[in-house]
């Protein structure tokens, strides 16, 4: 009975394996990208309007901490996607390229998130403060740049975008 049960179990796994679960990971990545884009927009709209009293922070600083949860959710979903193809040789073969791209995206969005959070702190420190030197970049120009970066983040997850376009864009941004 044990031998027959084991053979049936192995046949079920290797002959009729379950489909890989990549969609939840892709959705978590899209949510993370959108979260970063929204944070960039919040920074853009949060500067240049009024002075921030000493000891207080811009409203967008608190939102930067929420990006960490999006990071954790996407990492968990990615780990589940990898596990879903681990014992499925056919799915692993078919999904390996997608998983490689997702792993590269994970490194890229992690780097971007760290930079955006650091930028958030620096913008809070430099803009709309009494008594300090004015920042070299005017608030309106910084806002326009942040809005453009938010659009770039959204373009990353837009359906139908050629991967080579995204890779070239990533190389330019990294440069």
Coordinates of N, CA, C and O in Angstrom, one line a residue:
X1 N 0.8 -1.2 0.0 CA 0.0 0.0 0.0 C 0.9 1.3 0.0 O 0.6 2.2 -0.7
X2 N 1.9 1.2 0.8 CA 2.8 2.4 0.9 C 3.5 2.6 -0.4 O 3.6 3.8 -0.9
X3 N 4.0 1.6 -1.1 CA 4.6 1.7 -2.3 C 3.7 2.2 -3.4 O 4.0 3.1 -4.2
X4 N 2.5 1.7 -3.5 CA 1.5 2.1 -4.5 C 1.1 3.6 -4.2 O 1.1 4.4 -5.2
X5 N 0.9 3.9 -3.0 CA 0.6 5.3 -2.6 C 1.7 6.3 -3.0 O 1.4 7.4 -3.5
X6 N 2.9 5.9 -2.8 CA 4.1 6.7 -3.1 C 4.2 6.9 -4.6 O 4.4 8.0 -5.1
X7 N 4.0 5.8 -5.4 CA 4.0 5.9 -6.8 C 2.9 6.8 -7.4 O 3.1 7.6 -8.3
X8 N 1.7 6.6 -6.8 CA 0.6 7.4 -7.3 C 0.9 8.9 -7.0 O 0.6 9.8 -7.8
X9 N 1.4 9.2 -5.8 CA 1.7 10.5 -5.4 C 2.8 11.1 -6.3 O 2.7 12.3 -6.7
X10 N 3.8 10.4 -6.6 CA 4.9 10.9 -7.5 C 4.3 11.1 -8.9 O 4.7 12.1 -9.6
X11 N 3.5 10.2 -9.4 CA 2.8 10.3 -10.7 C 2.0 11.6 -10.7 O 2.0 12.3 -11.7
X12 N 1.3 11.8 -9.7 CA 0.4 13.0 -9.6 C 1.3 14.3 -9.7 O 0.9 15.3 -10.3
X13 N 2.4 14.3 -9.0 CA 3.3 15.5 -9.0 C 4.0 15.7 -10.4 O 4.1 16.8 -10.9
X14 N 4.5 14.6 -10.9 CA 5.3 14.7 -12.2 C 4.5 14.6 -13.4 O 4.9 15.2 -14.4
X15 N 3.4 13.9 -13.4 CA 2.6 13.7 -14.7 C 1.6 14.8 -14.8 O 1.4 15.4 -15.8
X16 N 0.9 15.1 -13.7 CA -0.2 16.2 -13.6 C 0.2 17.2 -12.6 O -0.6 17.4 -11.6
X17 N 1.3 17.9 -12.7 CA 1.7 18.8 -11.7 C 0.8 20.1 -11.7 O 0.2 20.4 -12.8
X18 N 0.6 20.7 -10.6 CA -0.2 22.0 -10.6 C 0.5 23.1 -11.4 O 1.7 23.1 -11.5
X19 N -0.3 24.0 -11.8 CA 0.3 25.1 -12.6 C 1.1 26.0 -11.7 O 0.8 26.2 -10.5
X20 N 2.1 26.6 -12.2 CA 2.9 27.6 -11.4 C 2.1 28.8 -11.0 O 1.2 29.2 -11.8
X21 N 2.3 29.3 -9.8 CA 1.5 30.5 -9.4 C 2.3 31.7 -9.4 O 2.9 32.2 -8.4
X22 N 2.5 32.3 -10.6 CA 3.2 33.5 -10.9 C 2.4 34.8 -10.7 O 2.9 35.8 -10.4
X23 N 1.1 34.7 -11.0 CA 0.2 35.8 -11.0 C 0.2 36.6 -9.7 O 0.3 37.8 -9.7
X24 N 0.1 35.9 -8.5 CA 0.1 36.7 -7.3 C 1.4 37.5 -7.1 O 1.4 38.6 -6.6
X25 N 2.5 36.9 -7.5 CA 3.8 37.6 -7.4 C 3.8 38.8 -8.4 O 4.3 39.9 -8.0
X26 N 3.3 38.7 -9.6 CA 3.3 39.8 -10.5 C 2.4 40.9 -10.0 O 2.7 42.1 -10.1
X27 N 1.3 40.5 -9.4 CA 0.3 41.5 -8.8 C 1.0 42.2 -7.7 O 0.8 43.4 -7.5
X28 N 1.7 41.5 -6.8 CA 2.4 42.1 -5.7 C 3.5 43.1 -6.2 O 3.7 44.2 -5.6
X29 N 4.2 42.7 -7.2 CA 5.2 43.6 -7.8 C 4.5 44.9 -8.3 O 5.0 46.0 -8.1
X30 N 3.4 44.7 -9.0 CA 2.7 45.9 -9.6 C 2.2 46.8 -8.5 O 2.3 48.0 -8.6
X31 N 1.8 46.2 -7.4 CA 1.3 47.0 -6.3 C 2.5 47.8 -5.7 O 2.3 49.0 -5.3
X32 N 3.6 47.2 -5.6 CA 4.8 47.8 -5.0 C 5.3 49.0 -5.9 O 5.5 50.1 -5.5
X33 N 5.3 48.7 -7.2 CA 5.7 49.8 -8.2 C 4.7 51.0 -8.1 O 5.1 52.1 -8.1
X34 N 3.4 50.6 -8.0 CA 2.4 51.7 -7.8 C 2.6 52.4 -6.5 O 2.4 53.7 -6.5
X35 N 2.9 51.7 -5.5 CA 3.2 52.4 -4.2 C 4.4 53.4 -4.2 O 4.3 54.5 -3.7
X36 N 5.4 53.0 -4.9 CA 6.6 53.9 -5.1 C 6.1 55.1 -5.9 O 6.5 56.2 -5.6
X37 N 5.4 54.8 -7.0 CA 4.9 55.9 -7.9 C 4.0 56.9 -7.1 O 4.2 58.1 -7.2
X38 N 3.1 56.4 -6.2 CA 2.3 57.3 -5.4 C 3.1 58.1 -4.4 O 2.8 59.2 -4.1
X39 N 4.2 57.4 -3.9 CA 5.0 58.1 -2.9 C 5.8 59.3 -3.6 O 5.9 60.4 -3.0
X40 N 6.3 59.0 -4.8 CA 7.0 60.1 -5.6 C 6.0 61.2 -5.8 O 6.4 62.4 -5.7
X41 N 4.8 60.9 -6.2 CA 3.8 62.0 -6.4 C 3.5 62.7 -5.1 O 3.3 63.9 -5.1
X42 N 3.4 62.0 -4.0 CA 3.1 62.7 -2.7 C 4.2 63.6 -2.4 O 4.0 64.7 -1.9
X43 N 5.5 63.2 -2.7 CA 6.6 64.2 -2.4 C 6.5 65.4 -3.3 O 6.7 66.5 -2.9
X44 N 6.1 65.1 -4.6 CA 6.0 66.2 -5.6 C 4.9 67.2 -5.1 O 5.1 68.5 -5.3
X45 N 3.8 66.7 -4.6 CA 2.7 67.6 -4.2 C 2.9 68.2 -2.8 O 2.2 69.1 -2.5
X46 N 3.8 67.6 -2.1 CA 4.0 68.0 -0.7 C 5.0 69.1 -0.4 O 5.2 69.5 0.8
X47 N 5.7 69.6 -1.4 CA 6.7 70.6 -1.2 C 6.3 71.9 -1.9 O 5.5 71.9 -2.9
X48 N 6.9 73.0 -1.4 CA 6.8 74.3 -2.0 C 5.5 75.1 -1.7 O 5.3 76.1 -2.3
X49 N 4.7 74.6 -0.8 CA 3.4 75.3 -0.5 C 3.5 76.1 0.8 O 3.0 77.2 0.9
X50 N 4.1 75.5 1.9 CA 4.1 76.2 3.1 C 5.3 75.7 4.0 O 5.8 74.6 3.7
X51 N 5.7 76.5 4.9 CA 6.8 76.2 5.8 C 6.4 75.1 6.7 O 5.3 75.0 7.2
X52 N 7.3 74.1 7.0 CA 7.1 73.1 7.9 C 7.8 73.5 9.2 O 9.0 73.8 9.2
X53 N 7.0 73.5 10.3 CA 7.6 74.0 11.6 C 8.7 73.1 12.0 O 8.8 71.9 11.7
X54 N 9.6 73.7 12.7 CA 10.8 72.9 13.3 C 10.3 71.8 14.1 O 9.4 71.9 14.9
X55 N 10.9 70.6 14.0 CA 10.6 69.5 14.8 C 9.5 68.6 14.1 O 9.2 67.5 14.6
X56 N 8.9 69.1 13.1 CA 7.9 68.4 12.4 C 8.4 67.9 11.0 O 9.4 68.4 10.5
X57 N 7.7 67.0 10.4 CA 8.1 66.5 9.1 C 7.0 66.7 8.1 O 5.8 66.8 8.5
X58 N 7.4 66.6 6.8 CA 6.4 66.6 5.8 C 5.5 65.4 5.9 O 5.9 64.3 6.4
X59 N 4.2 65.5 5.5 CA 3.3 64.4 5.6 C 3.8 63.1 4.8 O 3.5 62.0 5.2
X60 N 4.5 63.3 3.7 CA 4.9 62.2 2.9 C 6.0 61.3 3.6 O 6.1 60.2 3.2
X61 N 6.6 61.8 4.6 CA 7.7 61.0 5.2 C 7.1 59.8 5.9 O 7.6 58.7 5.8
X62 N 5.9 59.9 6.5 CA 5.3 58.8 7.2 C 4.9 57.7 6.1 O 5.0 56.5 6.4
X63 N 4.5 58.1 4.9 CA 4.2 57.2 3.9 C 5.4 56.4 3.4 O 5.2 55.3 2.9
X64 N 6.6 56.9 3.6 CA 7.7 56.1 3.1 C 7.9 54.8 3.8 O 8.4 53.9 3.3
X65 N 7.4 54.8 5.1 CA 7.6 53.6 5.9 C 6.6 52.5 5.4 O 6.9 51.3 5.6
X66 N 5.5 52.9 4.7 CA 4.6 51.9 4.2 C 5.2 51.1 3.0 O 4.8 50.0 2.7
X67 N 6.2 51.7 2.3 CA 6.8 51.0 1.2 C 7.5 49.7 1.7 O 7.6 48.8 0.9
X68 N 7.9 49.7 2.9 CA 8.6 48.5 3.5 C 7.6 47.3 3.4 O 8.0 46.2 3.1
X69 N 6.4 47.5 3.8 CA 5.4 46.4 3.8 C 5.1 45.9 2.4 O 5.0 44.7 2.2
X70 N 5.1 46.8 1.4 CA 5.0 46.4 0.0 C 6.1 45.5 -0.4 O 6.0 44.5 -1.2
X71 N 7.3 45.9 0.0 CA 8.5 45.1 -0.2 C 8.4 43.7 0.3 O 8.6 42.7 -0.4
X72 N 8.0 43.6 1.6 CA 7.8 42.3 2.2 C 6.8 41.4 1.5 O 7.0 40.2 1.3
X73 N 5.6 42.1 1.2 CA 4.6 41.3 0.5 C 5.1 40.8 -0.8 O 4.8 39.6 -1.2
X74 N 5.8 41.6 -1.6 CA 6.3 41.1 -2.9 C 7.3 40.0 -2.8 O 7.3 39.1 -3.6
X75 N 8.2 40.1 -1.8 CA 9.2 39.1 -1.6 C 8.5 37.8 -1.2 O 8.9 36.7 -1.7
X76 N 7.5 37.8 -0.4 CA 6.8 36.6 0.0 C 6.1 36.0 -1.2 O 6.1 34.8 -1.4
X77 N 5.4 36.8 -2.0 CA 4.7 36.3 -3.2 C 5.7 35.7 -4.2 O 5.5 34.7 -4.8
X78 N 6.9 36.3 -4.3 CA 7.9 35.8 -5.2 C 8.4 34.5 -4.7 O 8.6 33.5 -5.5
X79 N 8.7 34.3 -3.4 CA 9.1 33.1 -2.8 C 8.1 32.0 -3.1 O 8.4 30.8 -3.4
X80 N 6.8 32.3 -3.0 CA 5.7 31.3 -3.2 C 5.7 30.9 -4.7 O 5.5 29.8 -5.1
X81 N 6.0 31.9 -5.6 CA 6.1 31.6 -7.0 C 7.2 30.6 -7.3 O 7.1 29.7 -8.1
X82 N 8.3 30.9 -6.7 CA 9.5 30.0 -6.9 C 9.2 28.6 -6.4 O 9.5 27.6 -7.0
X83 N 8.5 28.5 -5.2 CA 8.2 27.2 -4.6 C 7.2 26.5 -5.5 O 7.2 25.3 -5.5
X84 N 6.3 27.2 -6.2 CA 5.3 26.6 -7.0 C 5.8 25.8 -8.2 O 5.2 25.0 -8.8
X85 N 7.1 26.2 -8.6 CA 7.7 25.5 -9.7 C 8.8 24.5 -9.3 O 9.4 23.9 -10.1
X86 N 9.1 24.5 -8.0 CA 10.3 23.8 -7.5 C 10.2 22.3 -7.9 O 11.2 21.7 -8.3
X87 N 9.1 21.7 -7.7 CA 9.0 20.2 -8.0 C 8.2 19.9 -9.2 O 7.5 18.9 -9.4
X88 N 8.2 20.9 -10.2 CA 7.5 20.8 -11.4 C 8.4 21.0 -12.6 O 8.6 22.2 -13.0
X89 N 9.1 20.0 -13.1 CA 10.1 20.2 -14.1 C 9.6 20.9 -15.3 O 10.3 21.8 -15.9
X90 N 8.4 20.6 -15.8 CA 7.9 21.2 -17.0 C 7.6 22.7 -16.7 O 7.9 23.5 -17.6
X91 N 7.0 23.0 -15.6 CA 6.7 24.4 -15.3 C 8.0 25.2 -15.1 O 8.0 26.3 -15.5
X92 N 8.9 24.5 -14.5 CA 10.2 25.2 -14.2 C 10.9 25.6 -15.5 O 11.4 26.7 -15.7
X93 N 10.8 24.7 -16.5 CA 11.4 25.0 -17.8 C 10.6 26.2 -18.5 O 11.2 27.1 -19.1
X94 N 9.3 26.1 -18.4 CA 8.5 27.1 -19.1 C 8.5 28.5 -18.3 O 8.4 29.5 -18.9
X95 N 8.7 28.5 -17.0 CA 8.6 29.7 -16.2 C 10.0 30.2 -15.8 O 10.0 31.3 -15.2
X96 N 11.0 29.6 -16.2 CA 12.4 30.0 -15.7 C 12.7 31.4 -16.2 O 13.3 32.2 -15.4
X97 N 12.4 31.7 -17.4 CA 12.7 33.1 -17.9 C 11.9 34.2 -17.1 O 12.4 35.2 -16.8
X98 N 10.6 33.9 -16.9 CA 9.8 34.8 -16.1 C 10.3 35.0 -14.7 O 10.4 36.1 -14.2
X99 N 10.7 33.9 -14.1 CA 11.2 34.0 -12.8 C 12.5 34.7 -12.7 O 12.8 35.5 -11.8
X100 N 13.4 34.5 -13.7 CA 14.6 35.3 -13.8 C 14.4 36.8 -13.9 O 15.0 37.6 -13.3
X101 N 13.4 37.1 -14.8 CA 13.0 38.6 -14.9 C 12.5 39.1 -13.6 O 12.8 40.2 -13.2
X102 N 11.7 38.3 -12.9 CA 11.1 38.8 -11.7 C 12.2 38.9 -10.6 O 12.1 39.9 -9.8
X103 N 13.2 38.0 -10.6 CA 14.3 38.2 -9.7 C 15.1 39.5 -10.0 O 15.5 40.2 -9.0
X104 N 15.3 39.7 -11.2 CA 16.0 41.0 -11.6 C 15.2 42.2 -11.2 O 15.7 43.2 -10.7
X105 N 13.9 42.1 -11.5 CA 13.0 43.2 -11.1 C 13.0 43.4 -9.6 O 12.9 44.5 -9.1
X106 N 13.0 42.3 -8.8 CA 13.1 42.4 -7.4 C 14.3 43.2 -6.9 O 14.2 44.1 -6.0
X107 N 15.5 42.9 -7.5 CA 16.7 43.6 -7.1 C 16.5 45.1 -7.5 O 16.9 46.0 -6.7
X108 N 16.0 45.4 -8.7 CA 15.8 46.7 -9.2 C 14.9 47.6 -8.3 O 15.2 48.6 -7.9
X109 N 13.7 47.0 -8.1 CA 12.7 47.8 -7.3 C 13.1 48.0 -5.9 O 12.9 49.0 -5.2
X110 N 13.9 47.0 -5.3 CA 14.5 47.1 -4.0 C 15.4 48.3 -4.0 O 15.3 49.2 -3.1
X111 N 16.3 48.4 -4.9 CA 17.2 49.5 -5.0 C 16.5 50.8 -5.2 O 16.8 51.8 -4.5
X112 N 15.5 50.9 -6.0 CA 14.8 52.1 -6.3 C 14.0 52.5 -5.0 O 14.0 53.7 -4.6
X113 N 13.4 51.6 -4.3 CA 12.7 51.9 -3.1 C 13.6 52.5 -2.0 O 13.3 53.4 -1.3
X114 N 14.8 51.9 -1.8 CA 15.8 52.4 -0.9 C 16.1 53.8 -1.3 O 16.2 54.7 -0.4
X115 N 16.4 54.1 -2.5 CA 16.7 55.4 -3.0 C 15.6 56.4 -2.8 O 15.8 57.6 -2.4
X116 N 14.4 56.0 -3.1 CA 13.2 56.9 -2.9 C 13.0 57.2 -1.4 O 12.7 58.4 -1.1
X117 N 13.2 56.2 -0.6 CA 13.0 56.5 0.9 C 14.1 57.5 1.4 O 13.8 58.4 2.2
X118 N 15.3 57.3 0.9 CA 16.4 58.2 1.2 C 16.1 59.6 0.7 O 16.3 60.6 1.4
X119 N 15.6 59.7 -0.5 CA 15.3 61.0 -1.2 C 14.2 61.6 -0.4 O 14.2 62.9 -0.2
X120 N 13.2 60.9 0.1 CA 12.1 61.4 0.9 C 12.7 62.1 2.2 O 12.2 63.2 2.5
X121 N 13.6 61.5 2.8 CA 14.2 62.1 4.0 C 15.0 63.4 3.7 O 14.9 64.4 4.4
X122 N 15.7 63.4 2.6 CA 16.5 64.5 2.2 C 15.6 65.7 1.7 O 15.8 66.8 2.0
X123 N 14.5 65.4 1.0 CA 13.6 66.4 0.6 C 12.9 67.0 1.8 O 12.8 68.2 1.9
X124 N 12.6 66.2 2.8 CA 12.0 66.7 4.0 C 12.9 67.6 4.7 O 12.6 68.7 5.2
X125 N 14.2 67.3 4.7 CA 15.2 68.1 5.4 C 15.5 69.4 4.7 O 15.7 70.4 5.4
X126 N 15.5 69.4 3.4 CA 15.9 70.6 2.7 C 14.8 71.5 2.3 O 15.1 72.7 2.1
X127 N 13.6 71.1 2.1 CA 12.6 71.9 1.5 C 11.6 72.4 2.6 O 11.3 71.7 3.5
X128 N 11.1 73.6 2.4 CA 10.1 74.3 3.2 C 10.6 74.4 4.7 O 9.7 74.3 5.6
X129 N 11.8 74.6 4.9 CA 12.3 74.8 6.2 C 12.8 76.3 6.4 O 13.3 76.9 5.5
X130 N 12.5 76.8 7.6 CA 12.9 78.2 7.9 C 14.4 78.3 8.2 O 14.9 77.4 8.8
X131 N 14.9 79.4 7.8 CA 16.3 79.7 8.2 C 17.4 79.1 7.4 O 18.5 79.6 7.5
X132 N 17.2 78.0 6.8 CA 18.3 77.4 6.0 C 18.5 78.0 4.7 O 17.7 78.8 4.2
X133 N 19.6 77.6 4.0 CA 19.8 78.0 2.6 C 18.8 77.4 1.7 O 18.4 76.2 1.9
X134 N 18.3 78.1 0.7 CA 17.3 77.5 -0.2 C 18.0 76.4 -1.0 O 19.2 76.5 -1.3
X135 N 17.3 75.3 -1.2 CA 17.9 74.2 -2.0 C 18.2 74.7 -3.4 O 17.6 75.6 -4.0
X136 N 19.2 74.0 -4.0 CA 19.7 74.4 -5.4 C 18.6 74.2 -6.4 O 18.5 74.9 -7.4
X137 N 17.8 73.2 -6.2 CA 16.7 72.9 -7.2 C 15.4 73.5 -6.7 O 15.0 73.2 -5.6
X138 N 14.8 74.3 -7.5 CA 13.5 74.9 -7.2 C 12.4 73.9 -6.9 O 12.4 72.8 -7.6
X139 N 11.5 74.1 -6.0 CA 10.5 73.1 -5.7 C 9.7 72.7 -6.9 O 9.3 71.6 -7.1
X140 N 9.4 73.7 -7.8 CA 8.6 73.4 -9.0 C 9.3 72.4 -9.9 O 8.7 71.5 -10.5
X141 N 10.6 72.6 -10.0 CA 11.4 71.7 -10.9 C 11.6 70.3 -10.3 O 11.4 69.3 -10.9
X142 N 11.8 70.3 -9.0 CA 11.8 69.0 -8.3 C 10.5 68.3 -8.4 O 10.5 67.1 -8.6
X143 N 9.4 69.0 -8.2 CA 8.1 68.4 -8.4 C 7.9 67.8 -9.8 O 7.4 66.6 -9.9
X144 N 8.3 68.5 -10.8 CA 8.2 68.0 -12.2 C 9.0 66.7 -12.3 O 8.6 65.7 -13.0
X145 N 10.2 66.7 -11.8 CA 11.1 65.5 -11.9 C 10.5 64.3 -11.1 O 10.5 63.2 -11.7
X146 N 9.9 64.6 -10.0 CA 9.3 63.5 -9.2 C 8.1 62.9 -9.9 O 7.9 61.7 -9.9
X147 N 7.3 63.8 -10.5 CA 6.1 63.3 -11.3 C 6.6 62.4 -12.5 O 6.0 61.4 -12.8
X148 N 7.7 62.9 -13.1 CA 8.2 62.1 -14.3 C 8.7 60.7 -13.8 O 8.5 59.7 -14.5
X149 N 9.4 60.7 -12.6 CA 9.8 59.4 -12.1 C 8.6 58.5 -11.8 O 8.7 57.3 -12.0
X150 N 7.6 59.1 -11.3 CA 6.4 58.3 -11.0 C 5.8 57.7 -12.2 O 5.4 56.5 -12.3
X151 N 5.8 58.4 -13.3 CA 5.3 57.9 -14.6 C 6.2 56.8 -15.1 O 5.8 55.8 -15.6
X152 N 7.5 56.9 -14.9 CA 8.5 55.9 -15.2 C 8.2 54.6 -14.5 O 8.2 53.5 -15.0
X153 N 7.9 54.7 -13.2 CA 7.5 53.5 -12.4 C 6.3 52.8 -12.9 O 6.2 51.6 -13.0
X154 N 5.3 53.6 -13.3 CA 4.1 53.0 -13.8 C 4.3 52.4 -15.2 O 3.7 51.4 -15.5
X155 N 5.2 52.9 -16.0 CA 5.5 52.4 -17.3 C 6.2 51.0 -17.1 O 6.0 50.1 -18.0
X156 N 6.8 50.8 -16.0 CA 7.5 49.5 -15.8 C 6.5 48.3 -15.7 O 6.9 47.2 -16.1
X157 N 5.3 48.5 -15.3 CA 4.3 47.5 -15.2 C 3.2 47.5 -16.2 O 2.3 46.7 -16.2
X158 N 3.3 48.5 -17.1 CA 2.3 48.6 -18.2 C 2.3 47.4 -19.0 O 3.4 46.9 -19.5
X159 N 1.1 46.8 -19.3 CA 1.0 45.7 -20.2 C 1.5 46.0 -21.6 O 1.3 47.0 -22.1
X160 N 2.1 45.0 -22.2 CA 2.5 45.1 -23.6 C 3.9 45.8 -23.8 O 4.3 45.9 -24.9
X161 N 4.5 46.3 -22.7 CA 5.8 46.9 -22.9 C 6.9 45.9 -23.2 O 6.9 44.9 -22.5
X162 N 7.6 46.2 -24.2 CA 8.7 45.3 -24.6 C 9.8 45.2 -23.5 O 10.2 46.2 -22.9
X163 N 10.2 44.0 -23.2 CA 11.2 43.9 -22.1 C 12.5 44.6 -22.4 O 13.1 45.2 -21.6
X164 N 12.9 44.6 -23.7 CA 14.1 45.2 -24.1 C 14.1 46.7 -23.8 O 15.0 47.4 -23.4
X165 N 12.9 47.3 -24.0 CA 12.7 48.7 -23.7 C 12.9 49.0 -22.2 O 13.5 50.0 -21.8
X166 N 12.3 48.1 -21.4 CA 12.5 48.3 -19.9 C 13.9 48.1 -19.6 O 14.5 48.9 -18.8
X167 N 14.6 47.2 -20.1 CA 16.0 47.0 -19.8 C 16.9 48.2 -20.2 O 17.7 48.6 -19.5
X168 N 16.6 48.7 -21.4 CA 17.4 49.9 -21.8 C 17.1 51.1 -20.9 O 17.9 51.8 -20.5
X169 N 15.8 51.2 -20.5 CA 15.4 52.3 -19.6 C 16.1 52.1 -18.3 O 16.6 53.1 -17.7
X170 N 16.1 50.9 -17.8 CA 16.8 50.6 -16.5 C 18.3 51.0 -16.6 O 18.8 51.5 -15.6
X171 N 18.9 50.7 -17.7 CA 20.3 51.0 -17.8 C 20.5 52.5 -17.8 O 21.5 53.0 -17.2
X172 N 19.7 53.2 -18.5 CA 19.8 54.7 -18.4 C 19.5 55.3 -17.1 O 20.2 56.2 -16.6
X173 N 18.5 54.7 -16.4 CA 18.2 55.2 -15.0 C 19.4 54.9 -14.1 O 19.8 55.8 -13.3
X174 N 19.9 53.7 -14.2 CA 21.1 53.4 -13.3 C 22.3 54.3 -13.6 O 23.0 54.7 -12.7
X175 N 22.5 54.6 -14.9 CA 23.5 55.5 -15.3 C 23.4 56.9 -14.7 O 24.3 57.5 -14.3

